[in-house]
PDB file of C-alpha atoms in Angstrom:
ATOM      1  CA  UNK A   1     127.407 112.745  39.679  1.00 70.00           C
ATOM      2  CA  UNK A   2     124.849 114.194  37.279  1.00 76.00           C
ATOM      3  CA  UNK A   3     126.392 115.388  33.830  1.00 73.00           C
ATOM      4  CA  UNK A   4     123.906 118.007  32.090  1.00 75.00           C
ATOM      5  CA  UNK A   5     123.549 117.259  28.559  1.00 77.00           C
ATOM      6  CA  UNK A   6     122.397 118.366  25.596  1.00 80.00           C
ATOM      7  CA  UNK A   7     119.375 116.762  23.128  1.00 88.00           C
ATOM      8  CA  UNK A   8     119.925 113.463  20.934  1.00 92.00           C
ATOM      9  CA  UNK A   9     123.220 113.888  18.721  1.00 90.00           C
ATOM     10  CA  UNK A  10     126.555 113.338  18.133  1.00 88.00           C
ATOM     11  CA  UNK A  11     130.280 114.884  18.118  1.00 88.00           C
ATOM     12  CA  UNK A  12     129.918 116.221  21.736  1.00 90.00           C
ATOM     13  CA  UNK A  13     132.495 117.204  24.346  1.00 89.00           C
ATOM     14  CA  UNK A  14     131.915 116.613  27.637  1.00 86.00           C
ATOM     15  CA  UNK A  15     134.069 118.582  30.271  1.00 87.00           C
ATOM     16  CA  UNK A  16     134.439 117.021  34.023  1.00 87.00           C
ATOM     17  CA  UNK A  17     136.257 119.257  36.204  1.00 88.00           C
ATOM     18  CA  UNK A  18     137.490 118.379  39.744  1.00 89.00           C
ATOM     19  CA  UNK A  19     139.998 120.221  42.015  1.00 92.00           C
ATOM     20  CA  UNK A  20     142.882 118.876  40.647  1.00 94.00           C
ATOM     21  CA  UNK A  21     142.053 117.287  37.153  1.00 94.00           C
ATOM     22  CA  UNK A  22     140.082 117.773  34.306  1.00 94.00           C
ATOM     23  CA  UNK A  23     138.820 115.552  32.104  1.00 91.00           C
ATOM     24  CA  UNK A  24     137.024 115.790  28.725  1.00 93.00           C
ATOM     25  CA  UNK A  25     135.692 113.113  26.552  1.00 89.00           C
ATOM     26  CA  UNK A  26     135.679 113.994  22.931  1.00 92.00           C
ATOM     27  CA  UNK A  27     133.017 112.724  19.942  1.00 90.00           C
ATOM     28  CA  UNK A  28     130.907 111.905  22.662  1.00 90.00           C
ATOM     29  CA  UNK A  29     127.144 110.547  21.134  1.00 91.00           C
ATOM     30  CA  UNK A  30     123.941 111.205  22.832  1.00 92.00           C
ATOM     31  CA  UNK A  31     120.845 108.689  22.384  1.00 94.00           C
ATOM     32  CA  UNK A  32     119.485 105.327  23.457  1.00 94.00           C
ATOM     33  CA  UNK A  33     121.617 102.601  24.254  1.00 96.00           C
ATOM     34  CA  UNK A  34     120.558  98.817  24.449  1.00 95.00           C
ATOM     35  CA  UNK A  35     121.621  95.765  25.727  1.00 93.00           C
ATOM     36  CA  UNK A  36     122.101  92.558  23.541  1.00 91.00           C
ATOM     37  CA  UNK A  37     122.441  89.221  25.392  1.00 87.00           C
ATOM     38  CA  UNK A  38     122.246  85.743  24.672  1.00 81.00           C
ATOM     39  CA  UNK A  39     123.829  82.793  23.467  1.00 82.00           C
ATOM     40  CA  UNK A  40     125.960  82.122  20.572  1.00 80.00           C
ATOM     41  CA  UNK A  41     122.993  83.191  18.348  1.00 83.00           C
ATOM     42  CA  UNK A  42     123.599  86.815  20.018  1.00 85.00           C
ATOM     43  CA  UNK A  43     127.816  86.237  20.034  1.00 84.00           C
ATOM     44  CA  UNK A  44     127.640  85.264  16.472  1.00 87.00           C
ATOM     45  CA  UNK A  45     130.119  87.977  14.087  1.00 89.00           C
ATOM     46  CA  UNK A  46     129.965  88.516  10.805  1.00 91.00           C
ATOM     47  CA  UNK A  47     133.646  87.282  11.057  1.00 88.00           C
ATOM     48  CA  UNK A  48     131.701  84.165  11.438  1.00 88.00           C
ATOM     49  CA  UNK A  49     129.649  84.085   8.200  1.00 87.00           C
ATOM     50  CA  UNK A  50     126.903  86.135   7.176  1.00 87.00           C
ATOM     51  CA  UNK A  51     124.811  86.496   4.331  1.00 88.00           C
ATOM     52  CA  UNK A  52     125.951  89.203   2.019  1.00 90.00           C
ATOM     53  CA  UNK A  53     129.129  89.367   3.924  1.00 92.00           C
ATOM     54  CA  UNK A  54     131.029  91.739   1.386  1.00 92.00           C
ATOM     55  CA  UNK A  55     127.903  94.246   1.130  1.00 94.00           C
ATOM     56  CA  UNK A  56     127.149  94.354   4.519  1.00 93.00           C
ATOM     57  CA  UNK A  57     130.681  95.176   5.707  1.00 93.00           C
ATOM     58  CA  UNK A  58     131.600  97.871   2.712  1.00 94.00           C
ATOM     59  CA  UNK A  59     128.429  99.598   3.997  1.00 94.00           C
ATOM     60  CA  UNK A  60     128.700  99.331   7.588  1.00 95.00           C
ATOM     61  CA  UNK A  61     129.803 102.685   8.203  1.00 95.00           C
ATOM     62  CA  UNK A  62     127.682 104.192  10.640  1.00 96.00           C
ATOM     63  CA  UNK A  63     129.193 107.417  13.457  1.00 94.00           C
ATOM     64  CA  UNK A  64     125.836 107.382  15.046  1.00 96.00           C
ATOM     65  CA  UNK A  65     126.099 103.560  16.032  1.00 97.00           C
ATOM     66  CA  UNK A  66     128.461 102.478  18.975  1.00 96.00           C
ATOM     67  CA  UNK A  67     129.764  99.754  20.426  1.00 96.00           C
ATOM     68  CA  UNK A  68     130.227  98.090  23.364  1.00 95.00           C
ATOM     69  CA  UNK A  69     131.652  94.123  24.111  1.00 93.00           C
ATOM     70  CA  UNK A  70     132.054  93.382  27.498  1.00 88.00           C
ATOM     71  CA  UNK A  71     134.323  90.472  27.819  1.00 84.00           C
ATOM     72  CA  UNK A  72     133.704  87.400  28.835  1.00 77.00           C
ATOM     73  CA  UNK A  73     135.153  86.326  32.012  1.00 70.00           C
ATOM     74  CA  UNK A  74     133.799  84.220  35.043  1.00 65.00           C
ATOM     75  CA  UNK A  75     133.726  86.005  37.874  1.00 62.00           C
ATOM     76  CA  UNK A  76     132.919  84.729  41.783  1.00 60.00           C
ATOM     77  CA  UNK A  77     132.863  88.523  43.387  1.00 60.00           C
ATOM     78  CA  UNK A  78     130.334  91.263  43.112  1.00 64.00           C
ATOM     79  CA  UNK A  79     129.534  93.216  39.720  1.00 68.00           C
ATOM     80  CA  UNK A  80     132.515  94.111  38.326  1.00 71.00           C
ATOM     81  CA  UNK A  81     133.158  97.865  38.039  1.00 76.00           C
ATOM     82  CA  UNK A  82     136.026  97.980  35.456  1.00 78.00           C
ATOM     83  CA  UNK A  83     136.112  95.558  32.388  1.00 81.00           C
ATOM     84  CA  UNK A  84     138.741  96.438  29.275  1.00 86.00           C
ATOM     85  CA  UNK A  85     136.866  97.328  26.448  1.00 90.00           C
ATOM     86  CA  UNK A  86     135.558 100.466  25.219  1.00 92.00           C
ATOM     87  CA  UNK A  87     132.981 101.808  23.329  1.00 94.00           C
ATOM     88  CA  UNK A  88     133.749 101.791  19.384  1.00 95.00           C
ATOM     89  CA  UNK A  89     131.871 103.863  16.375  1.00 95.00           C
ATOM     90  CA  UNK A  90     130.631 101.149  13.729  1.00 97.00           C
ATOM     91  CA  UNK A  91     132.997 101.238  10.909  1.00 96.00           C
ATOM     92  CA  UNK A  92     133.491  98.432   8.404  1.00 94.00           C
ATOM     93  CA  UNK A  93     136.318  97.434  10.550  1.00 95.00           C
ATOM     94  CA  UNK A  94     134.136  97.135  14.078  1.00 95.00           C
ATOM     95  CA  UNK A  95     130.926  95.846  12.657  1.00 94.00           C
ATOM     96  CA  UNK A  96     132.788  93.005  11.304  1.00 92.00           C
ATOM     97  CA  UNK A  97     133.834  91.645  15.399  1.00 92.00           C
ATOM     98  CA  UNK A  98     130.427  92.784  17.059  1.00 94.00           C
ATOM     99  CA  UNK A  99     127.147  90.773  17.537  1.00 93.00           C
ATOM    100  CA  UNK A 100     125.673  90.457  13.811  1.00 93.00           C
ATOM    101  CA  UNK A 101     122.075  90.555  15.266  1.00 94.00           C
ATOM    102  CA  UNK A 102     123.169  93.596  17.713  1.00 94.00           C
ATOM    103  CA  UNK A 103     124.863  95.352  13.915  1.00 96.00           C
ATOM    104  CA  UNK A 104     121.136  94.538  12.465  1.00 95.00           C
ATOM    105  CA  UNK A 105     118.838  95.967  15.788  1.00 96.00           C
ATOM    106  CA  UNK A 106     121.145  99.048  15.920  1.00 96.00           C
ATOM    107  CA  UNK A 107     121.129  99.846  12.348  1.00 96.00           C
ATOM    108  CA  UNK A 108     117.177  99.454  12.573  1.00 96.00           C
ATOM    109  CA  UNK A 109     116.629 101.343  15.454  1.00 96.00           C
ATOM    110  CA  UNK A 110     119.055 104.276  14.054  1.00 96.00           C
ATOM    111  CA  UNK A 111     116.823 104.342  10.666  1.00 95.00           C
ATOM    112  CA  UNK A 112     113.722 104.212  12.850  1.00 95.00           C
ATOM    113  CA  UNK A 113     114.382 107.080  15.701  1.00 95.00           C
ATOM    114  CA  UNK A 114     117.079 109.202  13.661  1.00 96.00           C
ATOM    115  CA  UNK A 115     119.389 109.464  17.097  1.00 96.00           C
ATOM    116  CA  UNK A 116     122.417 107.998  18.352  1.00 96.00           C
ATOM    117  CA  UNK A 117     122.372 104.256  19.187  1.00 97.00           C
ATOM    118  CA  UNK A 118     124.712 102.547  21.502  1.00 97.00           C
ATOM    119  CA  UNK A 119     124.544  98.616  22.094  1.00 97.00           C
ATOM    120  CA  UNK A 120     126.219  97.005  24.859  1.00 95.00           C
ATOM    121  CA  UNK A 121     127.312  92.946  23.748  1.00 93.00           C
ATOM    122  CA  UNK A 122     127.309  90.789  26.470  1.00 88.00           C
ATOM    123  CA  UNK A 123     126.481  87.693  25.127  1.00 85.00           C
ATOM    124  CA  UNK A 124     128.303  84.241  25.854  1.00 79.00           C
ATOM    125  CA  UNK A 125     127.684  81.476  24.039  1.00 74.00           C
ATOM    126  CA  UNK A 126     125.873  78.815  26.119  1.00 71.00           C
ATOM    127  CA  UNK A 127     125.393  81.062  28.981  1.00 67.00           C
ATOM    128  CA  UNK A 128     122.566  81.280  31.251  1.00 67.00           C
ATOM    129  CA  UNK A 129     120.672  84.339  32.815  1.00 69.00           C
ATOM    130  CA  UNK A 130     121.771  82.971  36.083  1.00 67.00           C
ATOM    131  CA  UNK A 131     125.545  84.734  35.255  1.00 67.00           C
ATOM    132  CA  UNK A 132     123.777  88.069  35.416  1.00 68.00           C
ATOM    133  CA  UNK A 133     122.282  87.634  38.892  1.00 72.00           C
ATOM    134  CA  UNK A 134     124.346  87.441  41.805  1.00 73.00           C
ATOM    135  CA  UNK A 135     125.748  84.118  43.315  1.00 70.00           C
ATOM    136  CA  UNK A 136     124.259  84.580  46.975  1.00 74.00           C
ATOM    137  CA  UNK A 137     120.597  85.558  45.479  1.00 77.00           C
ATOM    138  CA  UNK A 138     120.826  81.786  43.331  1.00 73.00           C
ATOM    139  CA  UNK A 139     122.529  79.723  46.285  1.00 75.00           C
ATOM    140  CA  UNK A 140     119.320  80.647  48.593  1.00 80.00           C
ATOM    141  CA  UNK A 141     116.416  80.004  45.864  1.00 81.00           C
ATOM    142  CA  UNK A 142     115.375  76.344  45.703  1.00 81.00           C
ATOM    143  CA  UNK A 143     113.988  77.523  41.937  1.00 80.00           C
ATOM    144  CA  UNK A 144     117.304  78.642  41.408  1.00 75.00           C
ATOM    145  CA  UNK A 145     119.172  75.464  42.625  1.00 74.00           C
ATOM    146  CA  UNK A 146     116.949  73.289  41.157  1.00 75.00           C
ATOM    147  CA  UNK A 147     117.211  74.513  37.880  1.00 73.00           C
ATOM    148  CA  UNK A 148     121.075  73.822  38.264  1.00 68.00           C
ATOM    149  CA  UNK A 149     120.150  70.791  39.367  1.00 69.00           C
ATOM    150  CA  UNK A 150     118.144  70.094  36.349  1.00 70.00           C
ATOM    151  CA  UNK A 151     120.283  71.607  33.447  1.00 64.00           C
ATOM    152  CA  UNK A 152     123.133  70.846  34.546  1.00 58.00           C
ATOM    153  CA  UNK A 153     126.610  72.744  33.215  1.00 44.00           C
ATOM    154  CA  UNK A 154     126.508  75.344  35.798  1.00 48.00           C
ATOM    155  CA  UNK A 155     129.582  76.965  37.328  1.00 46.00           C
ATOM    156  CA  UNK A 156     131.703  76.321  40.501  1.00 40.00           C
ATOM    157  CA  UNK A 157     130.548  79.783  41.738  1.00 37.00           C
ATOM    158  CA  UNK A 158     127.348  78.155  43.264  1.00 41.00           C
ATOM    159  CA  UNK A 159     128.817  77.124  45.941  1.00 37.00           C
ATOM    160  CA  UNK A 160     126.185  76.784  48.999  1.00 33.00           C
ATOM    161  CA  UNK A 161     123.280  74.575  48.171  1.00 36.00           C
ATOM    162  CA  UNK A 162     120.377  73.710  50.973  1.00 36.00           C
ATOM    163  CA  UNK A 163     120.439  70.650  51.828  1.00 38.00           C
ATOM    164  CA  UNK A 164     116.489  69.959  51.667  1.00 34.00           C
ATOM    165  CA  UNK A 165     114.895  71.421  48.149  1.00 34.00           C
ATOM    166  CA  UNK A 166     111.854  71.081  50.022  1.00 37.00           C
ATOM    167  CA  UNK A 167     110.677  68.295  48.946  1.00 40.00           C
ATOM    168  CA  UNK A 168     111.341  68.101  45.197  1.00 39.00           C
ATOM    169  CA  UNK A 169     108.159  66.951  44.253  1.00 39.00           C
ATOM    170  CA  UNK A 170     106.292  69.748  45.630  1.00 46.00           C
ATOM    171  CA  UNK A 171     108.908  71.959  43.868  1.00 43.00           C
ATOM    172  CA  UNK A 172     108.366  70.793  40.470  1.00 44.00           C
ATOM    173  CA  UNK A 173     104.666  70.943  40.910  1.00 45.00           C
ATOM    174  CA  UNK A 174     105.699  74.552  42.125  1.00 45.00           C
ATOM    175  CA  UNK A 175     107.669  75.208  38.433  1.00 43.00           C
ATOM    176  CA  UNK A 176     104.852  73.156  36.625  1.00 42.00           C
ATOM    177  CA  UNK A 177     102.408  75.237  37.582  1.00 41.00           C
ATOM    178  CA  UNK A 178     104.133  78.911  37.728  1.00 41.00           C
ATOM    179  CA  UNK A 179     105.805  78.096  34.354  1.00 38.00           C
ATOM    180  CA  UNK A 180     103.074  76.664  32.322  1.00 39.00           C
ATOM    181  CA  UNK A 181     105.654  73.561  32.073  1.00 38.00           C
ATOM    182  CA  UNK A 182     107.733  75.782  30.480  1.00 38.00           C
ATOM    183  CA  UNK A 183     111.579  76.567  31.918  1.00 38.00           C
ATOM    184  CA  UNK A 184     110.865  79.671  33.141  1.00 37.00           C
ATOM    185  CA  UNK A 185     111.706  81.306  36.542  1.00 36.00           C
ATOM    186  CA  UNK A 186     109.413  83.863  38.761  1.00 34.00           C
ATOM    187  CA  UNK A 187     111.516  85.740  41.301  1.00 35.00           C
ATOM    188  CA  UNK A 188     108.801  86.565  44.524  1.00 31.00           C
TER     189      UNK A 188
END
């Protein structure tokens, strides 16, 4: 479904009509939206200590800033299409439970580009990038498995592993030399 829509701004309306329902979505904001994702660096709240705690939270009133947590869940089906939360305008009240570091980006951004910015928290702390990528695409990767292998902590959703990493040797050479030595993963 395409939605026509106006230019950057907020305290829209948006009107969806079907045969036998209509449904409109008030104080809707148009803009960028980004997605913050990490660790417990990117979970952290200022609930959870922050410098200038009682400045930053009387002032944290912006309607052009909105959020999004998605929850965090483990999950061994496809992307989920339906999560409970919902998007949230950054009051006092809401900044204080959302990502500090996703508070501090939006609130930068917003001064920067003067439009509407959404941010989407889907942090967990000590997750890996693997949770984003679907279970079948890891199980059949020998970078993939290997790296469970080698870090250990992963989840019971990877449940198929080869039984030959081709020759592990050859496959750390393999990382070694695609990564710089450094932990990081090429999809081909």
């Amino acid at each position: 479904m395409d939605i026509v829509t106006s230019e950057a701004g907020e305290g829209y309306s948006i009107i969806i009509e079907a045969e036998t329902s209509t449904i409109t979505l008030n104080n809707v904001a148009l803009g960028e939206v980004w997605l913050c994702s990490g660790q417990s660096n990117m979970y952290w709240t200022p609930a959870d200590g922050l410098v200038n705690y009682e400045q930053e939270v009387t002032e944290a009133n912006y309607p052009n800033i909105r959020f999004f947590s998605v929850p965090t869940f483990a999950s061994n089906s496809e992307p989920q299409e339906e999560i409970k939360s919902q998007w949230q305008i950054c009051t006092s009240k809401t900044m204080n439970h959302f990502s500090s570091v996703g508070y501090f980006f939006a609130r930068e951004l917003l001064n920067y580009l003067h439009i509407p910015i959404g941010v989407i928290n889907a942090s967990w702390g000590g997750g890996n990038i693997e949770q984003f990528i679907k279970a079948d695409l890891i199980e059949h990767d020998s970078l993939f498995i290997h790296s469970a292998k080698e870090n250990g902590g992963w989840r019971d959703w990877i449940v198929a592993q080869p039984d030959d990493l081709q020759k592990k040797s050859d496959q750390e050479k393999r990382l070694k030399k695609k990564s710089h030595g450094m932990e990081l993963f090429i999809m081909e």
